[in-house]
Coordinates of C-alpha atoms in Angstrom, one line a residue:
X47 CA 0.0 0.0 0.0
X48 CA 1.4 3.3 -1.0
X49 CA 0.7 6.6 0.7
X50 CA 1.2 10.1 -0.5
X51 CA 2.9 12.6 1.6
X52 CA 2.5 16.3 1.2
X53 CA 5.3 18.1 -0.5
X54 CA 7.5 19.9 2.0
X55 CA 8.5 23.5 1.6
X56 CA 7.0 26.9 2.1
X57 CA 3.2 27.0 1.9
X58 CA 1.7 28.9 -1.1
X59 CA 1.3 32.5 -0.4
X60 CA -2.3 33.7 -0.3
X61 CA -3.7 36.2 -2.7
X62 CA -4.3 38.7 0.0
X63 CA -0.7 38.4 1.2
X64 CA 0.6 39.0 -2.3
X65 CA -1.7 42.1 -2.6
X66 CA -0.5 43.5 0.6
X67 CA 3.0 43.5 -0.8
X68 CA 2.0 45.5 -3.8
X69 CA 2.5 49.3 -3.6
X70 CA -0.6 50.2 -5.5
X71 CA -2.8 48.1 -3.1
X72 CA -1.1 49.6 -0.1
X73 CA -2.0 53.1 -1.5
X74 CA -5.6 52.1 -2.1
X75 CA -5.9 50.7 1.4
X76 CA -4.3 53.8 2.9
X77 CA -6.8 56.0 0.9
X78 CA -9.8 54.1 2.3
X79 CA -8.4 54.3 5.8
X80 CA -7.7 58.0 5.4
X81 CA -11.2 58.8 4.2
X82 CA -12.6 56.8 7.1
X83 CA -10.5 58.6 9.7
X84 CA -11.4 62.0 8.2
X85 CA -15.1 61.2 8.5
X86 CA -15.1 59.5 11.9
X87 CA -12.4 61.6 13.7
X88 CA -12.0 64.9 11.8
X89 CA -10.0 66.5 14.6
X90 CA -7.4 63.7 14.4
X91 CA -7.6 63.7 10.6
X92 CA -6.5 67.4 10.4
X93 CA -3.5 66.5 12.6
X94 CA -2.3 64.0 9.9
X95 CA -1.5 66.7 7.3
X96 CA 2.3 66.5 8.1
X97 CA 2.4 62.9 6.8
X98 CA 1.6 64.1 3.3
X99 CA 3.8 67.1 3.6
X100 CA 6.8 65.0 4.7
X101 CA 6.3 62.5 1.9
X102 CA 6.1 65.3 -0.7
X103 CA 9.2 66.9 0.8
X104 CA 11.1 63.6 0.5
X105 CA 10.1 63.2 -3.1
X106 CA 11.1 66.7 -3.9
X107 CA 14.4 66.0 -2.3
X108 CA 15.2 63.4 -4.9
X109 CA 13.5 64.9 -8.0
X110 CA 16.3 67.2 -9.1
X111 CA 19.1 64.5 -8.7
X112 CA 17.0 62.1 -10.8
X113 CA 16.5 64.8 -13.5
X114 CA 20.3 65.6 -13.5
X115 CA 21.4 62.0 -13.7
X116 CA 18.9 60.9 -16.3
X117 CA 19.3 63.9 -18.6
X118 CA 23.0 64.3 -18.3
X119 CA 23.8 60.6 -18.9
X120 CA 21.2 60.4 -21.7
X121 CA 22.8 63.3 -23.7
X122 CA 26.4 62.4 -22.8
X123 CA 25.9 58.9 -24.3
X124 CA 24.3 60.2 -27.6
X125 CA 26.3 59.5 -30.7
X126 CA 24.8 62.6 -32.3
X127 CA 24.0 65.8 -30.4
X128 CA 21.5 66.8 -33.0
X129 CA 19.3 64.0 -31.6
X130 CA 18.9 65.9 -28.4
X131 CA 17.8 69.0 -30.2
X132 CA 15.5 67.0 -32.4
X133 CA 13.9 65.3 -29.4
X134 CA 13.4 68.7 -27.7
X135 CA 11.7 70.3 -30.8
X136 CA 9.4 67.3 -31.3
X137 CA 8.5 67.3 -27.6
X138 CA 7.7 71.0 -27.5
X139 CA 5.6 70.8 -30.7
X140 CA 3.6 67.9 -29.3
X141 CA 3.1 69.7 -26.0
X142 CA 1.7 72.8 -27.7
X143 CA -0.7 70.9 -29.8
X144 CA -2.0 68.8 -26.9
X145 CA -2.3 71.9 -24.7
X146 CA -4.4 73.6 -27.3
X147 CA -6.6 70.6 -27.8
X148 CA -7.1 70.3 -24.1
X149 CA -8.1 73.9 -23.6
X150 CA -10.5 73.8 -26.5
X151 CA -12.1 70.6 -25.1
X152 CA -12.7 72.4 -21.8
X153 CA -14.1 75.4 -23.6
X154 CA -16.5 73.4 -25.7
X155 CA -17.8 71.4 -22.7
X156 CA -18.3 74.5 -20.6
X157 CA -20.2 76.2 -23.4
X158 CA -22.5 73.2 -24.0
X159 CA -23.3 72.4 -20.3
X160 CA -23.0 75.8 -18.7
X161 CA -21.9 74.6 -15.2
X162 CA -22.0 78.2 -13.7
X163 CA -25.3 79.3 -15.1
X164 CA -28.0 79.9 -12.5
X165 CA -25.7 80.9 -9.6
X166 CA -26.3 84.6 -10.2
X167 CA -23.5 85.7 -7.9
X168 CA -23.4 89.3 -6.9
X169 CA -19.8 90.6 -7.3
X170 CA -20.2 92.9 -4.3
X171 CA -20.7 89.8 -2.1
X172 CA -17.4 88.3 -3.0
X173 CA -14.4 88.6 -0.7
X174 CA -11.0 89.0 -2.2
X175 CA -9.5 87.8 1.1
X176 CA -10.7 84.3 0.3
X177 CA -8.4 84.2 -2.7
X178 CA -5.0 82.7 -1.7
X179 CA -2.0 85.1 -1.8
X180 CA -0.3 82.8 -4.4
X181 CA -3.0 83.8 -6.9
X182 CA -1.6 87.3 -7.1
X183 CA 1.8 85.9 -8.2
X184 CA 1.0 86.4 -11.9
X185 CA 3.0 84.7 -14.5
X186 CA 5.2 86.6 -16.9
X187 CA 7.6 85.8 -19.7
X188 CA 10.5 87.5 -17.8
X189 CA 9.7 85.4 -14.7
X190 CA 9.7 82.3 -16.8
X191 CA 13.1 83.1 -18.3
X192 CA 14.5 84.0 -14.8
X193 CA 13.3 80.6 -13.5
X194 CA 15.6 78.9 -16.1
X195 CA 18.7 80.6 -14.9
X196 CA 20.1 79.3 -11.6
X197 CA 22.2 81.4 -9.2
X198 CA 25.1 79.0 -9.6
X199 CA 25.9 75.8 -11.5
X200 CA 25.9 73.5 -8.4
X201 CA 23.0 75.5 -6.9
X202 CA 20.7 74.2 -9.7
X203 CA 21.7 70.6 -8.9
X204 CA 21.2 71.0 -5.1
X205 CA 18.1 73.2 -5.4
X206 CA 14.5 72.3 -6.0
X207 CA 13.8 74.3 -9.3
X208 CA 13.2 71.6 -12.0
X209 CA 13.5 74.0 -14.9
X210 CA 16.8 75.4 -13.8
X211 CA 18.0 71.8 -13.1
X212 CA 16.9 70.7 -16.5
X213 CA 18.8 73.5 -18.3
X214 CA 22.0 72.8 -16.3
X215 CA 21.6 69.1 -16.9
X216 CA 21.3 69.6 -20.7
X217 CA 24.3 71.9 -20.8
X218 CA 26.3 69.5 -18.6
X219 CA 25.4 66.5 -20.8
X220 CA 26.3 68.4 -24.0
X221 CA 29.7 69.4 -22.5
X222 CA 30.4 65.8 -21.4
X223 CA 29.5 64.5 -24.9
X224 CA 31.8 67.0 -26.6
X225 CA 34.6 66.2 -24.1
X226 CA 34.7 62.6 -25.5
X227 CA 37.2 60.3 -23.7
X228 CA 38.3 63.1 -21.3
X229 CA 34.7 63.2 -19.9
X230 CA 34.1 59.5 -19.9
X231 CA 35.2 58.9 -16.3
X232 CA 32.8 61.6 -15.1
X233 CA 30.0 60.1 -17.2
X234 CA 30.6 56.7 -15.7
X235 CA 30.5 58.3 -12.2
X236 CA 27.2 60.0 -12.9
X237 CA 25.8 56.7 -14.2
X238 CA 26.9 55.1 -10.9
X239 CA 25.3 57.9 -9.0
X240 CA 22.1 57.3 -11.0
X241 CA 21.9 53.7 -9.7
X242 CA 22.3 55.0 -6.1
X243 CA 19.6 57.7 -6.6
X244 CA 17.1 55.3 -8.0
X245 CA 17.7 53.0 -5.0
X246 CA 16.7 55.9 -2.8
X247 CA 13.7 56.5 -5.0
X248 CA 12.5 53.0 -4.3
X249 CA 12.9 53.5 -0.5
X250 CA 10.9 56.8 -0.7
X251 CA 8.1 55.3 -2.7
X252 CA 7.5 52.7 -0.1
X253 CA 6.3 55.6 2.1
X254 CA 3.6 56.6 -0.4
X255 CA 0.8 54.9 1.6
X256 CA 1.6 57.1 4.6
X257 CA 1.5 60.2 2.4
X258 CA -1.8 59.0 0.9
X259 CA -3.3 58.3 4.3
X260 CA -2.4 61.7 5.7
X261 CA -3.5 63.6 2.6
X262 CA -7.0 62.1 2.3
X263 CA -7.6 62.1 6.1
X264 CA -6.8 65.9 6.1
X265 CA -8.9 66.7 3.0
X266 CA -12.0 64.9 4.3
X267 CA -11.5 66.3 7.8
X268 CA -11.1 69.8 6.6
X269 CA -14.0 70.0 4.1
X270 CA -16.2 67.2 5.4
X271 CA -18.6 65.1 3.4
X272 CA -20.6 68.3 2.7
X273 CA -17.6 69.5 0.5
X274 CA -18.6 66.9 -2.1
X275 CA -22.0 68.6 -2.5
X276 CA -20.5 72.1 -3.0
X277 CA -20.4 73.0 -6.7
X278 CA -21.2 69.4 -7.4
X279 CA -22.2 70.0 -11.0
X280 CA -18.8 71.5 -11.8
X281 CA -17.0 68.7 -10.0
X282 CA -19.0 66.0 -11.9
X283 CA -18.7 67.8 -15.2
X284 CA -15.0 68.2 -14.9
X285 CA -14.5 64.6 -13.8
X286 CA -16.5 63.4 -16.7
X287 CA -14.5 65.6 -19.1
X288 CA -11.3 64.1 -17.7
X289 CA -12.6 60.6 -18.3
X290 CA -13.6 61.6 -21.8
X291 CA -10.2 63.1 -22.4
X292 CA -8.4 60.0 -21.3
X293 CA -10.6 57.6 -23.3
X294 CA -10.9 59.6 -26.5
X295 CA -7.7 61.7 -26.8
X296 CA -5.1 59.6 -25.0
X297 CA -6.8 56.4 -26.1
X298 CA -6.6 57.5 -29.8
X299 CA -2.9 58.5 -29.5
X300 CA -2.1 55.1 -27.9
X301 CA -4.1 53.2 -30.6
X302 CA -2.0 55.2 -33.2
X303 CA 1.1 53.9 -31.4
X304 CA -0.4 50.4 -31.6
X305 CA -0.5 50.1 -27.8
X306 CA -3.3 49.6 -25.2
X307 CA -4.0 52.6 -22.9
X308 CA -5.5 50.4 -20.2
X309 CA -2.5 48.2 -20.2
X310 CA -0.3 51.3 -19.7
X311 CA -2.6 52.4 -16.9
X312 CA -2.3 49.1 -15.2
X313 CA 1.5 49.2 -15.5
X314 CA 1.5 52.7 -13.9
X315 CA -1.3 52.1 -11.4
X316 CA 0.9 52.7 -8.3
X317 CA 2.2 56.1 -9.7
X318 CA -1.3 57.2 -10.8
X319 CA -2.8 56.3 -7.4
X320 CA 0.0 58.2 -5.6
X321 CA -0.5 61.2 -7.8
X322 CA -4.3 61.2 -7.3
X323 CA -4.0 60.9 -3.5
X324 CA -1.2 63.5 -3.0
X325 CA -2.3 65.8 -5.8
X326 CA 1.3 66.2 -6.8
X327 CA 2.8 65.3 -10.2
X328 CA 6.3 65.7 -8.8
X329 CA 5.5 62.9 -6.3
X330 CA 5.8 60.3 -9.1
X331 CA 8.4 61.9 -11.4
X332 CA 11.4 59.8 -10.3
X333 CA 9.5 56.5 -10.4
X334 CA 7.8 57.4 -13.7
X335 CA 11.3 57.9 -15.3
X336 CA 12.3 54.5 -14.1
X337 CA 9.1 52.8 -15.2
X338 CA 9.3 54.3 -18.8
X339 CA 12.9 53.1 -19.2
X340 CA 11.7 49.6 -18.1
X341 CA 8.9 49.9 -20.7
X342 CA 11.5 50.2 -23.5
X343 CA 11.8 54.0 -24.1
X344 CA 15.3 55.1 -24.6
X345 CA 17.0 57.1 -21.8
X346 CA 17.7 60.2 -24.0
X347 CA 13.9 60.4 -24.8
X348 CA 12.8 59.8 -21.2
X349 CA 15.4 62.2 -19.9
X350 CA 14.3 65.1 -22.0
X351 CA 10.5 64.5 -22.4
X352 CA 9.5 63.7 -18.8
X353 CA 11.2 66.7 -17.0
X354 CA 10.1 69.1 -19.7
X355 CA 6.7 67.6 -19.9
X356 CA 6.0 68.0 -16.2
X357 CA 6.6 71.7 -16.8
X358 CA 5.0 72.3 -20.2
X359 CA 2.7 69.3 -20.9
X360 CA 0.0 69.8 -18.3
X361 CA -3.1 68.7 -20.2
X362 CA -5.3 68.2 -17.2
X363 CA -4.5 71.7 -16.0
X364 CA -5.3 73.0 -19.5
X365 CA -8.8 71.4 -19.4
X366 CA -9.3 72.9 -16.0
X367 CA -8.3 76.4 -17.0
X368 CA -10.9 77.0 -19.7
X369 CA -13.7 75.2 -17.9
X370 CA -13.0 77.1 -14.6
X371 CA -12.8 80.4 -16.4
X372 CA -16.2 79.8 -18.2
X373 CA -17.7 78.6 -14.9
X374 CA -16.7 81.9 -13.2
X375 CA -18.0 84.0 -16.1
X376 CA -21.3 82.1 -16.1
X377 CA -21.7 82.3 -12.3
X378 CA -21.2 86.1 -12.5
X379 CA -23.7 86.4 -15.4
X380 CA -20.9 87.5 -17.8
X381 CA -21.5 86.6 -21.4
X382 CA -18.1 86.1 -23.2
X383 CA -18.2 86.2 -27.0
X384 CA -16.3 83.6 -28.9
X385 CA -13.6 86.2 -29.7
X386 CA -13.1 86.9 -26.1
X387 CA -12.9 83.2 -25.3
X388 CA -10.3 82.6 -28.0
X389 CA -8.3 85.5 -26.6
X390 CA -8.6 83.9 -23.1
X391 CA -7.2 80.6 -24.6
X392 CA -4.3 82.5 -26.1
X393 CA -3.4 84.2 -22.8
X394 CA -3.6 80.8 -21.1
X395 CA -1.2 79.2 -23.6
X396 CA 1.4 81.9 -22.7
X397 CA 0.8 82.2 -18.9
X398 CA 0.6 78.4 -18.3
X399 CA 4.2 78.1 -19.5
X400 CA 5.3 80.8 -17.1
X401 CA 4.2 78.9 -14.0
X402 CA 6.1 75.7 -14.7
X403 CA 7.1 73.9 -11.5
X404 CA 5.2 76.3 -9.3
X405 CA 3.0 74.6 -6.7
X406 CA -0.7 75.4 -7.4
X407 CA 0.4 76.6 -10.9
X408 CA -3.0 76.0 -12.5
X409 CA -4.7 78.3 -10.0
X410 CA -2.0 81.0 -10.5
X411 CA -2.5 80.8 -14.3
X412 CA -6.3 81.1 -13.8
X413 CA -5.7 84.3 -11.7
X414 CA -3.3 85.6 -14.3
X415 CA -5.8 85.0 -17.1
X416 CA -8.7 86.6 -15.2
X417 CA -6.6 89.7 -14.6
X418 CA -5.3 89.9 -18.2
X419 CA -8.6 89.4 -19.9
X420 CA -10.3 91.8 -17.5
X421 CA -13.9 90.6 -17.8
X422 CA -14.0 88.6 -14.6
X423 CA -13.2 90.1 -11.1
X424 CA -10.2 88.5 -9.4
X425 CA -12.4 88.0 -6.3
X426 CA -14.5 85.5 -8.3
X427 CA -11.8 82.9 -7.7
X428 CA -13.1 82.6 -4.1
X429 CA -16.0 80.7 -5.6
X430 CA -13.8 77.7 -6.5
X431 CA -11.2 77.8 -3.8
X432 CA -13.1 75.4 -1.6
X433 CA -13.3 72.7 -4.3
X434 CA -10.0 73.4 -6.1
X435 CA -8.3 70.5 -4.2
X436 CA -11.0 68.2 -5.5
X437 CA -10.6 69.4 -9.1
X438 CA -6.9 69.0 -8.8
X439 CA -7.4 65.2 -8.6
X440 CA -8.4 65.1 -12.3
X441 CA -5.7 67.5 -13.3
X442 CA -2.9 65.6 -11.8
X443 CA -4.1 62.2 -13.1
X444 CA -4.2 63.5 -16.7
X445 CA -0.9 65.3 -16.3
X446 CA 0.9 62.1 -15.2
X447 CA -0.7 59.8 -17.7
X448 CA -0.4 62.4 -20.5
X449 CA 3.3 62.7 -20.0
X450 CA 3.8 59.0 -20.1
X451 CA 1.9 58.8 -23.4
X452 CA 3.9 61.8 -24.7
X453 CA 7.2 59.9 -23.9
X454 CA 6.0 56.9 -25.8
X455 CA 5.0 59.0 -28.8
X456 CA 8.3 60.8 -29.0
X457 CA 10.2 57.5 -28.4
X458 CA 8.4 55.9 -31.4
X459 CA 8.9 59.1 -33.4
X460 CA 12.6 58.9 -32.7
X461 CA 12.8 55.1 -33.3
X462 CA 14.1 54.9 -29.8
X463 CA 11.4 52.6 -28.4
X464 CA 11.5 48.8 -28.0
X465 CA 8.0 47.7 -28.9
X466 CA 8.7 44.0 -28.1
X467 CA 10.0 44.9 -24.7
X468 CA 6.9 47.1 -24.1
X469 CA 4.6 44.3 -25.1
X470 CA 6.4 41.9 -22.7
X471 CA 6.1 44.4 -19.8
X472 CA 2.5 45.4 -20.5
X473 CA 1.2 41.9 -21.2
X474 CA 3.1 39.6 -18.7
X475 CA 0.4 36.9 -19.1
X476 CA 1.5 36.4 -22.7
X477 CA 5.3 36.8 -22.4
X478 CA 7.8 36.9 -19.6
X479 CA 8.7 40.6 -18.9
X480 CA 12.3 41.6 -18.3
X481 CA 13.3 42.5 -14.7
X482 CA 13.0 46.3 -14.0
X483 CA 16.6 46.5 -12.8
X484 CA 17.9 45.3 -16.1
X485 CA 18.7 47.7 -18.9
X486 CA 17.1 47.1 -22.3
X487 CA 20.4 45.8 -23.8
X488 CA 20.9 43.5 -20.9
X489 CA 17.4 42.1 -21.3
X490 CA 18.1 41.4 -25.0
X491 CA 21.4 39.6 -24.2
X492 CA 19.6 37.5 -21.6
X493 CA 16.9 36.5 -24.1
X494 CA 19.5 35.5 -26.6
X495 CA 21.2 33.3 -24.1

């Protein structure tokens, strides 16, 4: 008589145990707990704000080193410097087109559904004191140029201004490229530093659930459940527009690239959830750079498109700007002609580039446009201050996803995109994806062996 004995070894890990180890699931769980704490114990929830502030501060600490390492090594390793200029021109052209499309979509939706009509707000009842002081920091072309120039070369690398760091990184990368063999040791040193920096990024991102918990607990505790009822029509309409933009515009672009948008969103689910909960695009910039390189986009493309895109390609903010402007005009009973609306779009196209990298930049651009056009009193901004944090959810989500799509587009445009690798990463059920730590070339060598 034979008997079977159970195989020895470690018992199979349960599905829940595997989920608990996933960053995106930890973020979702933290979000649910944060909302619950904010509703049940609002006093305690308000005290949790530092958790989100600390997490954002940690991310900002590492953003500039990531930009410097990726951009510098990407350009320094190029065989042809004209490629860097070509990538930059293509990226800026793409950004301008998508920004214009985004603004026109917001404008059309606001004109069709009239979210502000019926409020009949009396301008004399508005308080300018309710408008944040940052709204008076109007954008200007000279201010934009000034933000590009750091006080010192090393200061740009150790500071927190992304635009200045980007410019110095490009200059540094070009100089290393032109130095040839003389600059090779320094290039190798920066590549080694890049590995260390991304290891720190991994550590910081493990703290994302804490930042999510503190952020949502504070928001719900501060505004309460009633905050979801204030200006509900605008919130629902803007959210629906964001969904429409993702499905139609970004979906069409990804189909043109012969890729699946939903597969990309699954691949970036942790980054998108962190961006949604913290309302900060910068919070996911370092990890997004790493993920897109893993996806198969060349480092030169990622290094130029992502840092510049987080300053210039803010499609979610573009949708918000035109829709919020029309909401304010309709709420005040101001009828803007189509000529005035187009002028408003033109002003936004300029001022939105002047607030790159500024916290709450979309609200500042809105204030700048309201002042420049002159048809809506600045105090009208107080109408949406209370729900701006909620509206920022959709803005940040599209900003992050839109820049990931932009990087893929420019990568394919430049023939610096490994489609087979991307398919392996996005569809792991069909093929075995390469390990994130491996470079694209290493993955190919491993496959050959």
